[in-house]
CSV table of C-alpha atoms in Angstrom, one decimal:
chain,number,residue,atom,x,y,z
A,1,MET,CA,0.0,-0.1,0.3
A,2,ILE,CA,2.9,2.3,0.8
A,3,TYR,CA,4.5,1.5,-2.6
A,4,ILE,CA,1.2,2.4,-4.3
A,5,MET,CA,1.1,5.8,-2.4
A,6,GLU,CA,4.5,6.7,-2.7
A,7,ARG,CA,4.1,5.8,-7.0
A,8,ILE,CA,0.8,8.1,-6.8
A,9,GLY,CA,2.9,10.8,-5.0
A,10,VAL,CA,6.1,10.1,-8.2
A,11,TRP,CA,3.4,10.6,-10.6
A,12,VAL,CA,1.6,13.9,-9.7
A,13,GLY,CA,5.4,14.6,-9.1
A,14,ALA,CA,6.1,14.1,-12.8
A,15,ILE,CA,3.0,14.9,-14.1
A,16,LEU,CA,2.7,18.6,-12.3
A,17,THR,CA,6.8,19.3,-13.4
A,18,PHE,CA,5.9,18.7,-16.9
A,19,ALA,CA,3.0,21.1,-16.1
A,20,ILE,CA,5.2,23.9,-15.2
A,21,LEU,CA,8.1,23.3,-17.4
A,22,SER,CA,5.3,23.5,-20.7
A,23,PHE,CA,5.7,27.3,-19.5
A,24,LEU,CA,8.7,27.7,-21.6
A,25,TYR,CA,7.2,26.9,-24.6
A,26,LYS,CA,4.4,29.2,-23.5
A,27,ASP,CA,1.3,30.3,-21.3
A,28,ASN,CA,-1.0,27.4,-21.1
A,29,PRO,CA,-3.8,26.0,-18.8
A,30,PHE,CA,-1.6,23.1,-17.4
A,31,TYR,CA,0.6,25.4,-16.7
A,32,LYS,CA,-2.2,27.5,-14.9
A,33,ILE,CA,-3.6,24.6,-12.9
A,34,ALA,CA,-0.4,23.3,-11.5
A,35,GLU,CA,0.5,27.2,-10.3
A,36,GLN,CA,-2.9,27.3,-8.5
A,37,ILE,CA,-2.5,24.1,-7.2
A,38,PHE,CA,1.2,25.1,-5.6
A,39,ILE,CA,0.2,28.3,-4.0
A,40,GLY,CA,-3.2,26.0,-2.8
A,41,ILE,CA,-1.2,23.6,-1.1
A,42,SER,CA,1.7,26.3,0.4
A,43,ALA,CA,-0.5,28.3,2.1
A,44,GLY,CA,-2.5,25.7,3.4
A,45,TYR,CA,0.2,23.8,4.5
A,46,TRP,CA,1.7,26.7,5.8
A,47,PHE,CA,-1.1,27.3,7.7
A,48,ILE,CA,-1.1,23.8,9.7
A,49,TYR,CA,2.6,24.0,10.1
A,50,THR,CA,2.5,27.5,12.1
A,51,ILE,CA,-0.1,26.2,13.9
A,52,TYR,CA,1.9,23.1,14.6
A,53,ASN,CA,4.9,24.0,14.8
A,54,ILE,CA,5.0,27.7,16.3
A,55,LEU,CA,1.4,28.4,18.6
A,56,ILE,CA,0.9,24.7,19.7
A,57,PRO,CA,4.6,24.0,21.1
A,58,ASN,CA,5.9,28.0,21.6
A,59,LEU,CA,2.6,29.1,23.1
A,60,PHE,CA,0.1,26.7,24.0
A,61,THR,CA,1.8,23.9,25.7
A,62,PRO,CA,3.8,25.9,28.1
A,63,VAL,CA,0.9,28.8,28.9
A,64,LEU,CA,-1.5,25.4,29.4
A,65,THR,CA,1.0,23.8,31.6
A,66,ASP,CA,2.9,25.9,33.1
A,67,PHE,CA,1.3,28.8,33.3
A,68,SER,CA,3.2,30.7,36.3
A,69,ASN,CA,5.7,30.2,34.6
A,70,ASN,CA,4.9,31.2,31.3
A,71,ARG,CA,2.5,34.2,31.7
A,72,LEU,CA,4.8,36.7,29.7
A,73,LEU,CA,3.7,34.6,26.1
A,74,LEU,CA,0.7,36.0,26.2
A,75,LEU,CA,2.0,39.2,25.9
A,76,PRO,CA,3.5,38.6,22.4
A,77,ALA,CA,0.3,36.4,22.4
A,78,PHE,CA,-1.9,39.2,22.4
A,79,LEU,CA,0.3,41.5,20.2
A,80,GLY,CA,-0.1,38.8,17.7
A,81,PHE,CA,-3.9,38.7,18.6
A,82,LEU,CA,-4.1,42.7,17.6
A,83,MET,CA,-2.2,42.0,14.3
A,84,LEU,CA,-5.4,39.9,13.6
A,85,CYS,CA,-7.4,43.1,13.8
A,86,ARG,CA,-6.2,44.4,10.0
A,87,LEU,CA,-9.0,42.1,9.1
A,88,LEU,CA,-11.7,43.9,10.8
A,89,PRO,CA,-11.6,47.6,8.7
A,90,LYS,CA,-13.8,49.4,11.5
A,91,ILE,CA,-10.5,48.5,14.1
A,92,ASP,CA,-7.6,47.9,11.5
A,93,TRP,CA,-5.8,50.5,13.0
A,94,VAL,CA,-4.6,48.4,15.9
A,95,SER,CA,-2.9,46.0,14.1
A,96,ARG,CA,0.1,49.5,13.7
A,97,TYR,CA,1.3,48.6,17.1
A,98,PRO,CA,1.6,45.1,16.9
A,99,ILE,CA,3.0,45.7,13.5
A,100,SER,CA,5.5,49.1,15.2
A,101,PHE,CA,7.0,46.5,18.0
A,102,VAL,CA,8.2,44.5,15.2
A,103,MET,CA,9.7,47.1,13.3
A,104,GLY,CA,11.1,48.9,16.7
A,105,THR,CA,13.2,45.7,17.8
A,106,THR,CA,14.1,44.2,14.4
A,107,ALA,CA,15.9,47.9,13.3
A,108,GLY,CA,17.3,48.2,17.1
A,109,MET,CA,18.7,45.0,16.8
A,110,SER,CA,19.9,45.2,12.8
A,111,LEU,CA,21.4,48.5,13.4
A,112,ILE,CA,23.8,47.6,15.5
A,113,LEU,CA,24.8,44.1,14.0
A,114,PHE,CA,25.1,45.5,10.3
A,115,LEU,CA,27.3,48.5,11.7
A,116,ARG,CA,29.5,46.3,13.3
A,117,SER,CA,29.8,43.4,10.9
A,118,ASP,CA,28.9,44.9,7.8
A,119,ILE,CA,30.6,48.3,7.7
A,120,ILE,CA,33.3,48.3,10.6
A,121,LYS,CA,34.4,44.6,9.9
A,122,GLN,CA,34.5,44.9,6.8
A,123,THR,CA,36.1,48.7,6.1
A,124,SER,CA,38.8,47.4,8.4
A,125,GLU,CA,39.3,44.4,6.5
A,126,THR,CA,40.4,46.9,3.3
A,127,MET,CA,42.8,48.9,5.7
A,128,MET,CA,45.9,46.7,4.9
A,129,ASN,CA,49.4,47.1,3.7
A,130,PRO,CA,49.0,45.1,0.6
A,131,PHE,CA,52.7,44.9,-0.1
A,132,SER,CA,53.2,42.9,3.1
A,133,ALA,CA,51.6,40.3,1.8
A,134,PRO,CA,53.8,36.9,1.3
A,135,ASP,CA,53.8,36.3,-2.3
A,136,LEU,CA,53.3,38.9,-5.1
A,137,ALA,CA,49.8,37.6,-6.2
A,138,ALA,CA,48.6,38.5,-2.2
A,139,THR,CA,50.0,41.6,-3.1
A,140,ILE,CA,47.7,42.1,-6.8
A,141,GLY,CA,45.0,40.9,-5.2
A,142,GLN,CA,45.0,43.4,-2.2
A,143,LEU,CA,45.5,46.2,-4.1
A,144,ILE,CA,42.9,45.4,-6.5
A,145,LEU,CA,40.9,45.2,-3.4
A,146,ILE,CA,41.7,48.4,-2.1
A,147,ILE,CA,41.3,50.0,-5.7
A,148,GLY,CA,38.4,48.1,-6.5
A,149,THR,CA,36.4,49.5,-3.2
A,150,LEU,CA,37.5,53.1,-2.9
A,151,THR,CA,36.5,53.8,-6.8
A,152,GLY,CA,33.3,51.2,-5.8
A,153,ILE,CA,32.4,53.8,-3.4
A,154,ILE,CA,33.7,56.8,-5.2
A,155,TYR,CA,30.9,55.6,-8.0
A,156,PHE,CA,28.2,55.9,-5.7
A,157,PHE,CA,29.5,59.4,-4.0
A,158,PHE,CA,26.4,62.3,-6.4
A,159,SER,CA,27.4,64.7,-4.5
A,160,LYS,CA,30.0,66.4,-7.4
A,161,LYS,CA,29.5,66.0,-11.2
A,162,HIS,CA,31.3,63.1,-12.6
A,163,GLU,CA,34.0,65.0,-14.7
A,164,GLY,CA,37.9,64.9,-14.8
A,165,VAL,CA,39.9,62.9,-12.7
A,166,PHE,CA,36.7,62.7,-10.5
A,167,GLY,CA,35.1,61.3,-13.1
A,168,THR,CA,37.8,58.8,-14.7
A,169,THR,CA,37.7,57.1,-11.1
A,170,ALA,CA,33.9,56.7,-11.0
A,171,ARG,CA,34.4,55.0,-14.3
A,172,VAL,CA,36.7,52.5,-13.2
A,173,GLY,CA,34.7,51.7,-10.2
A,174,ILE,CA,31.8,51.1,-12.4
A,175,TYR,CA,34.3,48.3,-14.1
A,176,PHE,CA,34.8,46.9,-11.2
A,177,LEU,CA,31.1,47.0,-10.5
A,178,MET,CA,30.2,45.2,-14.2
A,179,VAL,CA,32.6,42.4,-13.4
A,180,SER,CA,30.6,41.6,-9.4
A,181,PHE,CA,27.2,42.0,-11.5
A,182,GLY,CA,29.4,39.3,-14.1
A,183,ALA,CA,30.3,36.8,-11.2
A,184,ALA,CA,26.5,37.6,-9.8
A,185,PHE,CA,25.0,36.3,-12.8
A,186,GLY,CA,26.8,33.1,-13.7
A,187,TYR,CA,26.2,32.1,-10.2
A,188,THR,CA,22.7,32.7,-11.0
A,189,ILE,CA,23.2,30.8,-13.6
A,190,MET,CA,24.6,27.9,-11.8
A,191,ALA,CA,22.3,27.9,-9.0
A,192,ARG,CA,19.3,27.8,-11.9
A,193,ILE,CA,20.5,25.1,-13.9
A,194,SER,CA,21.9,23.2,-10.6
A,195,LEU,CA,17.7,22.9,-9.7
A,196,LEU,CA,17.5,21.6,-13.5
A,197,ILE,CA,19.4,18.6,-12.3
A,198,GLY,CA,17.5,18.4,-8.9
A,199,ARG,CA,14.1,18.0,-11.6
A,200,LEU,CA,16.0,16.0,-14.4
A,201,ASN,CA,17.4,13.7,-11.5
A,202,PHE,CA,13.8,13.1,-10.2
A,203,LEU,CA,12.2,12.7,-13.7
A,204,LEU,CA,15.2,10.2,-14.9
A,205,GLY,CA,15.4,8.6,-11.3
A,206,ASP,CA,12.6,8.3,-9.2
A,207,TRP,CA,9.8,8.6,-12.5
A,208,LEU,CA,11.3,6.5,-15.0
A,209,GLY,CA,14.2,4.7,-13.2
A,210,ILE,CA,16.8,4.8,-15.8
A,211,ILE,CA,19.4,6.3,-13.6
A,212,LYS,CA,19.9,6.4,-9.8
A,213,PRO,CA,18.6,8.8,-8.1
B,1,MET,CA,24.0,38.2,-44.3
B,2,LYS,CA,21.1,35.5,-44.1
B,3,ILE,CA,22.9,33.8,-41.6
B,4,LEU,CA,23.2,36.8,-39.5
B,5,ASN,CA,19.7,37.1,-39.3
B,6,ILE,CA,19.3,33.7,-38.2
B,7,LEU,CA,21.8,34.0,-35.3
B,8,THR,CA,19.7,37.4,-34.3
B,9,LYS,CA,16.9,36.0,-34.4
B,10,ILE,CA,17.2,32.7,-32.1
B,11,ASP,CA,13.7,31.3,-30.9
B,12,ARG,CA,14.0,31.1,-27.2
B,13,ARG,CA,12.6,27.8,-27.0
B,14,ILE,CA,15.2,26.3,-29.0
B,15,ILE,CA,18.1,27.4,-26.2
B,16,PHE,CA,15.6,25.4,-23.3
B,17,LEU,CA,15.2,22.6,-25.3
B,18,LEU,CA,19.2,22.1,-26.4
B,19,ILE,CA,19.7,23.5,-21.9
B,20,PHE,CA,17.9,20.3,-21.3
B,21,PHE,CA,18.7,17.6,-23.5
B,22,GLY,CA,22.3,19.4,-22.3
B,23,VAL,CA,22.0,18.7,-18.7
B,24,ALA,CA,19.9,15.1,-18.6
B,25,PHE,CA,22.1,13.7,-21.7
B,26,PRO,CA,24.9,14.0,-18.5
B,27,LEU,CA,23.0,12.2,-16.1
B,28,LEU,CA,22.3,9.2,-18.6
B,29,VAL,CA,26.2,9.1,-19.8
B,30,THR,CA,28.7,9.8,-17.3
B,31,ILE,CA,31.3,12.0,-18.8
B,32,ASN,CA,33.8,12.9,-15.2
B,33,PHE,CA,35.4,16.5,-15.8
B,34,LYS,CA,37.9,16.7,-13.9
B,35,LEU,CA,37.2,18.7,-10.5
B,36,GLY,CA,39.7,21.3,-8.3
B,37,VAL,CA,38.8,22.2,-5.1
B,38,THR,CA,38.8,25.7,-4.1
B,39,LYS,CA,40.5,27.4,-0.9
B,40,ASN,CA,37.5,28.5,0.4
B,41,VAL,CA,35.8,24.9,0.5
B,42,ARG,CA,39.2,23.2,1.6
B,43,LYS,CA,38.8,26.1,4.8
B,44,VAL,CA,35.9,23.9,5.6
B,45,TYR,CA,37.5,20.8,5.2
B,46,ASN,CA,40.3,21.7,7.1
B,47,MET,CA,38.2,23.6,10.2
B,48,ILE,CA,36.4,19.9,10.5
B,49,GLU,CA,39.8,18.2,10.2
B,50,GLU,CA,41.8,20.0,12.5
B,51,THR,CA,39.0,19.8,15.5
B,52,PRO,CA,39.3,17.1,18.4
B,53,GLU,CA,36.9,14.1,18.5
B,54,ASN,CA,34.5,14.1,20.9
B,55,SER,CA,33.7,17.6,20.2
B,56,THR,CA,30.1,19.2,19.4
B,57,VAL,CA,29.7,21.1,16.2
B,58,VAL,CA,25.9,22.8,16.4
B,59,ILE,CA,24.6,22.4,12.0
B,60,SER,CA,22.3,24.6,11.1
B,61,TYR,CA,19.2,23.5,8.4
B,62,ASP,CA,18.3,27.2,7.2
B,63,TYR,CA,17.0,25.8,3.7
B,64,GLY,CA,13.4,23.9,2.3
B,65,PRO,CA,12.9,21.3,-1.0
B,66,SER,CA,13.0,24.8,-3.3
B,67,THR,CA,17.0,24.5,-2.6
B,68,LYS,CA,17.3,20.9,-2.2
B,69,PRO,CA,19.4,20.0,-5.0
B,70,GLU,CA,22.2,22.6,-4.0
B,71,ILE,CA,22.7,22.4,-0.3
B,72,GLN,CA,21.3,19.0,0.3
B,73,PRO,CA,24.7,17.0,-1.1
B,74,MET,CA,26.5,19.4,0.9
B,75,ALA,CA,24.7,18.7,3.8
B,76,ILE,CA,25.0,14.9,3.7
B,77,ALA,CA,28.9,15.7,2.9
B,78,LEU,CA,29.6,17.8,5.4
B,79,LEU,CA,27.5,15.6,8.0
B,80,ASN,CA,29.1,12.3,6.7
B,81,HIS,CA,33.1,13.9,7.6
B,82,ALA,CA,31.7,15.2,11.0
B,83,PHE,CA,30.6,11.5,11.6
B,84,ARG,CA,34.0,10.5,10.1
B,85,LYS,CA,36.0,12.6,12.7
B,86,LYS,CA,33.7,11.3,15.7
B,87,LEU,CA,32.0,14.7,16.1
B,88,ARG,CA,28.7,15.2,17.5
B,89,VAL,CA,26.7,16.8,15.9
B,90,ILE,CA,23.2,19.1,17.5
B,91,CYS,CA,21.2,19.5,14.0
B,92,VAL,CA,18.8,23.2,14.4
B,93,ALA,CA,17.0,24.7,12.1
B,94,LEU,CA,15.9,28.6,11.3
B,95,TRP,CA,14.1,27.5,8.4
B,96,PRO,CA,10.2,25.6,8.7
B,97,MET,CA,11.4,22.7,6.1
B,98,GLY,CA,14.7,22.8,7.2
B,99,VAL,CA,13.9,20.1,9.6
B,100,GLN,CA,12.9,18.0,7.4
B,101,MET,CA,15.9,18.5,5.3
B,102,CYS,CA,17.8,17.8,8.5
B,103,ASN,CA,16.0,14.7,9.1
B,104,GLU,CA,16.6,13.2,5.2
B,105,ALA,CA,20.5,14.1,5.0
B,106,LEU,CA,20.7,12.3,8.9
B,107,GLU,CA,19.1,9.4,6.9
B,108,THR,CA,21.5,9.0,3.9
B,109,ALA,CA,24.7,9.6,5.8
B,110,LEU,CA,23.7,7.4,8.7
B,111,GLN,CA,23.6,4.4,6.6
B,112,TYR,CA,27.7,4.9,6.4
B,113,PHE,CA,27.7,5.0,9.9
B,114,PRO,CA,24.7,2.6,11.4
B,115,ASP,CA,26.4,1.9,15.0
B,116,LEU,CA,25.9,6.3,16.5
B,117,LYS,CA,22.6,6.8,18.7
B,118,TYR,CA,20.5,9.3,18.8
B,119,GLY,CA,21.0,11.8,21.3
B,120,LYS,CA,24.5,10.8,21.8
B,121,ASP,CA,26.2,11.4,18.8
B,122,TYR,CA,23.4,13.7,17.3
B,123,VAL,CA,20.0,15.1,17.9
B,124,ASN,CA,17.5,17.0,15.8
B,125,MET,CA,16.5,20.7,18.0
B,126,GLY,CA,14.1,21.1,15.6
B,127,TYR,CA,12.9,24.9,14.4
B,128,LYS,CA,12.8,27.4,16.2
B,129,ALA,CA,11.3,30.7,14.7
B,130,GLY,CA,13.0,34.7,15.3
B,131,GLY,CA,16.4,34.7,13.3
B,132,MET,CA,19.0,36.4,14.9
B,133,VAL,CA,16.7,36.7,17.6
B,134,THR,CA,16.7,32.5,18.4
B,135,ILE,CA,21.1,32.7,17.6
B,136,ASN,CA,20.8,35.9,20.5
B,137,HIS,CA,18.7,33.9,22.8
B,138,MET,CA,21.0,30.1,21.5
B,139,ALA,CA,24.1,31.8,23.1
B,140,LYS,CA,22.8,33.3,26.4
B,141,ASN,CA,20.5,29.7,27.1
B,142,PHE,CA,20.4,27.3,24.6
B,143,ARG,CA,18.7,25.1,26.8
B,144,SER,CA,15.7,27.7,27.3
B,145,THR,CA,16.2,28.1,23.3
B,146,PHE,CA,15.8,24.5,23.1
B,147,PRO,CA,13.6,23.0,25.7
B,148,THR,CA,12.7,19.9,24.0
B,149,ASP,CA,14.3,18.3,20.4
B,150,GLU,CA,12.2,18.5,17.4
B,151,GLY,CA,9.9,15.1,18.5
B,152,GLY,CA,9.6,16.9,21.7
B,153,THR,CA,11.3,14.9,24.4
B,154,PRO,CA,13.0,17.1,26.8
B,155,ILE,CA,17.0,17.6,26.3
B,156,ASP,CA,18.1,16.6,29.7
B,157,GLU,CA,17.5,13.4,28.1
B,158,PHE,CA,20.3,13.9,25.3
B,159,PRO,CA,23.6,12.9,26.6
B,160,ILE,CA,24.7,15.0,23.6
B,161,LEU,CA,23.5,17.6,25.5
B,162,ASN,CA,25.1,17.5,28.9
B,163,GLY,CA,26.8,21.2,30.0
B,164,ILE,CA,25.7,22.6,26.7
B,165,ASN,CA,24.0,25.4,28.0
B,166,ASN,CA,25.3,27.8,25.5
B,167,PHE,CA,27.6,28.4,22.9
B,168,ASN,CA,31.2,27.7,25.3
B,169,LYS,CA,31.0,24.3,24.5
B,170,ILE,CA,30.5,24.4,21.0
B,171,ALA,CA,33.7,24.4,18.3
B,172,PHE,CA,31.8,25.7,15.1
B,173,ILE,CA,28.6,26.3,14.1
B,174,ILE,CA,28.2,25.7,10.0
B,175,GLY,CA,25.2,27.5,8.9
B,176,LEU,CA,23.5,26.3,5.5
B,177,SER,CA,21.4,28.8,4.0
B,178,ALA,CA,19.3,29.6,1.1
B,179,GLY,CA,18.1,33.5,2.1
B,180,ASP,CA,17.3,34.9,5.7
B,181,PRO,CA,18.1,33.8,8.0
B,182,GLY,CA,21.2,32.3,7.5
B,183,ILE,CA,24.7,32.2,7.0
B,184,LYS,CA,24.9,35.9,7.7
B,185,GLN,CA,22.8,36.3,10.6
B,186,TRP,CA,25.0,33.1,12.2
B,187,VAL,CA,28.1,35.7,11.2
B,188,GLN,CA,26.7,38.9,12.7
B,189,VAL,CA,25.6,37.2,15.7
B,190,ALA,CA,27.0,34.0,16.0
B,191,HIS,CA,31.1,34.8,15.6
B,192,ASP,CA,30.8,39.1,15.5
B,193,SER,CA,29.2,38.8,18.9
B,194,TYR,CA,30.4,35.8,20.1
B,195,GLY,CA,33.5,34.6,18.6
B,196,LYS,CA,32.4,31.6,17.0
B,197,PRO,CA,34.5,29.8,14.2
B,198,VAL,CA,31.3,29.9,12.1
B,199,ALA,CA,31.6,28.4,8.3
B,200,GLY,CA,28.6,28.2,5.4
B,201,GLY,CA,27.4,26.3,2.8
B,202,SER,CA,24.6,28.5,0.6
B,203,THR,CA,23.1,28.7,-2.7
B,204,ALA,CA,25.1,29.8,-5.6
B,205,VAL,CA,22.9,32.7,-6.0
B,206,GLN,CA,24.0,33.4,-2.2
B,207,VAL,CA,28.2,33.4,-2.9
B,208,PRO,CA,28.8,36.6,-4.2
B,209,PHE,CA,26.9,38.6,-1.1
B,210,LEU,CA,28.6,36.0,1.5
B,211,MET,CA,31.9,36.6,-0.1
B,212,PRO,CA,32.8,39.4,1.7
B,213,TYR,CA,32.6,37.8,4.9
B,214,VAL,CA,35.4,34.6,3.8
B,215,ASN,CA,38.6,37.4,5.0
B,216,GLU,CA,41.8,37.9,7.5
B,217,GLN,CA,39.1,38.4,10.3
B,218,GLN,CA,37.4,35.1,9.5
B,219,GLN,CA,33.8,36.3,9.8
B,220,LEU,CA,33.2,33.1,8.3
B,221,THR,CA,36.0,30.8,8.5
B,222,GLY,CA,35.5,29.0,4.6
B,223,LEU,CA,32.4,29.0,2.4
B,224,ILE,CA,31.2,26.0,0.3
B,225,GLY,CA,28.9,27.4,-2.7
B,226,GLY,CA,26.4,25.7,-4.8
B,227,LEU,CA,27.0,22.2,-6.1
B,228,LYS,CA,30.0,23.4,-7.1
B,229,GLY,CA,31.3,23.3,-4.1
B,230,ALA,CA,29.0,20.1,-2.8
B,231,ALA,CA,31.2,18.5,-5.4
B,232,GLU,CA,34.3,19.8,-4.1
B,233,TYR,CA,33.1,18.8,-0.6
B,234,GLU,CA,32.3,14.9,-1.4
B,235,LYS,CA,35.8,15.3,-3.7
B,236,LEU,CA,37.9,16.4,-0.4
B,237,ILE,CA,35.8,13.3,1.5
B,238,ASN,CA,36.1,10.9,-1.1
B,239,LEU,CA,32.6,10.3,-1.4
B,240,PRO,CA,31.2,11.2,-5.2
B,241,GLY,CA,27.4,11.3,-4.8
B,242,PHE,CA,24.8,13.6,-6.3
B,243,ALA,CA,27.0,16.4,-6.6
B,244,THR,CA,29.8,15.5,-8.6
B,245,LYS,CA,26.9,13.6,-10.7
B,246,GLY,CA,25.5,17.2,-11.5
B,247,MET,CA,28.7,18.6,-12.0
B,248,ASP,CA,29.1,17.1,-15.8
B,249,ALA,CA,25.5,18.7,-16.6
B,250,GLN,CA,26.5,21.7,-15.3
B,251,SER,CA,29.2,22.1,-16.9
B,252,ILE,CA,27.5,20.9,-20.5
B,253,ALA,CA,24.9,23.6,-19.6
B,254,HIS,CA,27.2,26.4,-19.2
B,255,LEU,CA,29.0,25.6,-22.8
B,256,ILE,CA,25.7,25.3,-24.1
B,257,ILE,CA,24.6,29.2,-23.2
B,258,ILE,CA,28.3,29.8,-23.2
B,259,MET,CA,27.6,29.3,-27.0
B,260,PHE,CA,24.9,30.8,-26.9
B,261,ILE,CA,26.3,34.6,-25.6
B,262,VAL,CA,29.1,34.1,-28.1
B,263,ILE,CA,26.8,33.7,-31.2
B,264,GLY,CA,24.6,36.2,-30.2
B,265,ASN,CA,27.0,38.9,-29.5
B,266,ILE,CA,28.7,38.0,-33.1
B,267,GLY,CA,25.2,38.2,-34.5
B,268,PHE,CA,25.0,42.4,-32.6
B,269,PHE,CA,28.2,43.1,-33.5
B,270,ALA,CA,28.0,42.3,-37.1
B,271,SER,CA,24.5,43.5,-37.6
B,272,LYS,CA,25.8,46.8,-35.9
B,273,LYS,CA,28.4,47.0,-38.4
B,274,GLN,CA,25.9,46.1,-41.3
B,275,LYS,CA,23.4,49.0,-39.8
B,276,ASN,CA,26.7,51.1,-40.1
């Protein structure tokens, strides 16, 4: 019985895969059906997942089993309840309080973390003596890092017109940016092809059994 | 000039079809393109290699089924390596579906280590919402962040978690991530705030944004990027798997794309010259 259910699952997966891939030819009803099924199942799945994996273990169970030690949990529960007021037009303004709470705490935490990890540490990483590097390749690499960082930042300085020496430096910055866009594009292709490999591995392995999945 | 017109007007569906067959062919017929190991992947390998036996480590599964083909191979390879080095692994998840990903990776890796015991050699703590707040809380009080494992068993029943109250007794953390929350948060909180070594494995799309963290300050000790990174890791531990097999298909697909970029550019410049 389990085997039959597994095979049905694999066939459904294969049919839906082809339905989605058919969009590459042109938009069609099979693609639309698969898309709607995906959206519907995702919404249903997340709804149930949130109840069983977030609300029950993190709120209901602690509060119901040990109320005195977990009564503080009622505060976030109340804020969560206020968020639901968005569904009632007359009192939807109430939902702004939990939203502002989330925004405030996230901004406060992120500010310190980003300042330290992404600004101070990253900036100090470019403050180096490239000529003290162990070999020529490392020296060249560190010089490129310093020049790329400086020219890239100069490109994003818009309070002065990009002309003369300043304009030339900004133009060098554009070349560094282009290289980074190219690298990002290459990595994106690699990622998307990996997903296609995963799907084909499923079709040729799990579905058709031609290769070992 | 007729060829020129054809080159500039190739139907995109022909490109899709060629890539489809270009990817399918190497899956059916093994080619075995040569694969080198990059410095960043070797750094992750060395980190595990140099960690003393019986140390406790954390692996965070911050991805879902949509990025499984890229990240799952490295998750399996890392678990294999950690178990081979007799490290004790605590699995956590900042993404809900990470729990399922972890269980599947453990199932595959444990085929090579049937004697390992749940709760003693490895444990799956499950998912916890909150991202950076959760990591911060974990670093201060691990036990109150995860009072039970994913199945609801209290953590006091697991020998692997004896004495684990915060990050002090954790040797290192590896974040396997497909987005936010993920490696970035582990770097910001676990490394930059608490000084814990953090390494990562990510989707290829994320690599350009995470690479700056692999620096002299070792915000990230090393980074395994995409399917290629996973294939490199499989090569390092001498355990070829899905990533190694997938790299042939990856290479053929890249060749096809490069070929079309070149053809497109030739067509573009030639038609521009013709107009002039």
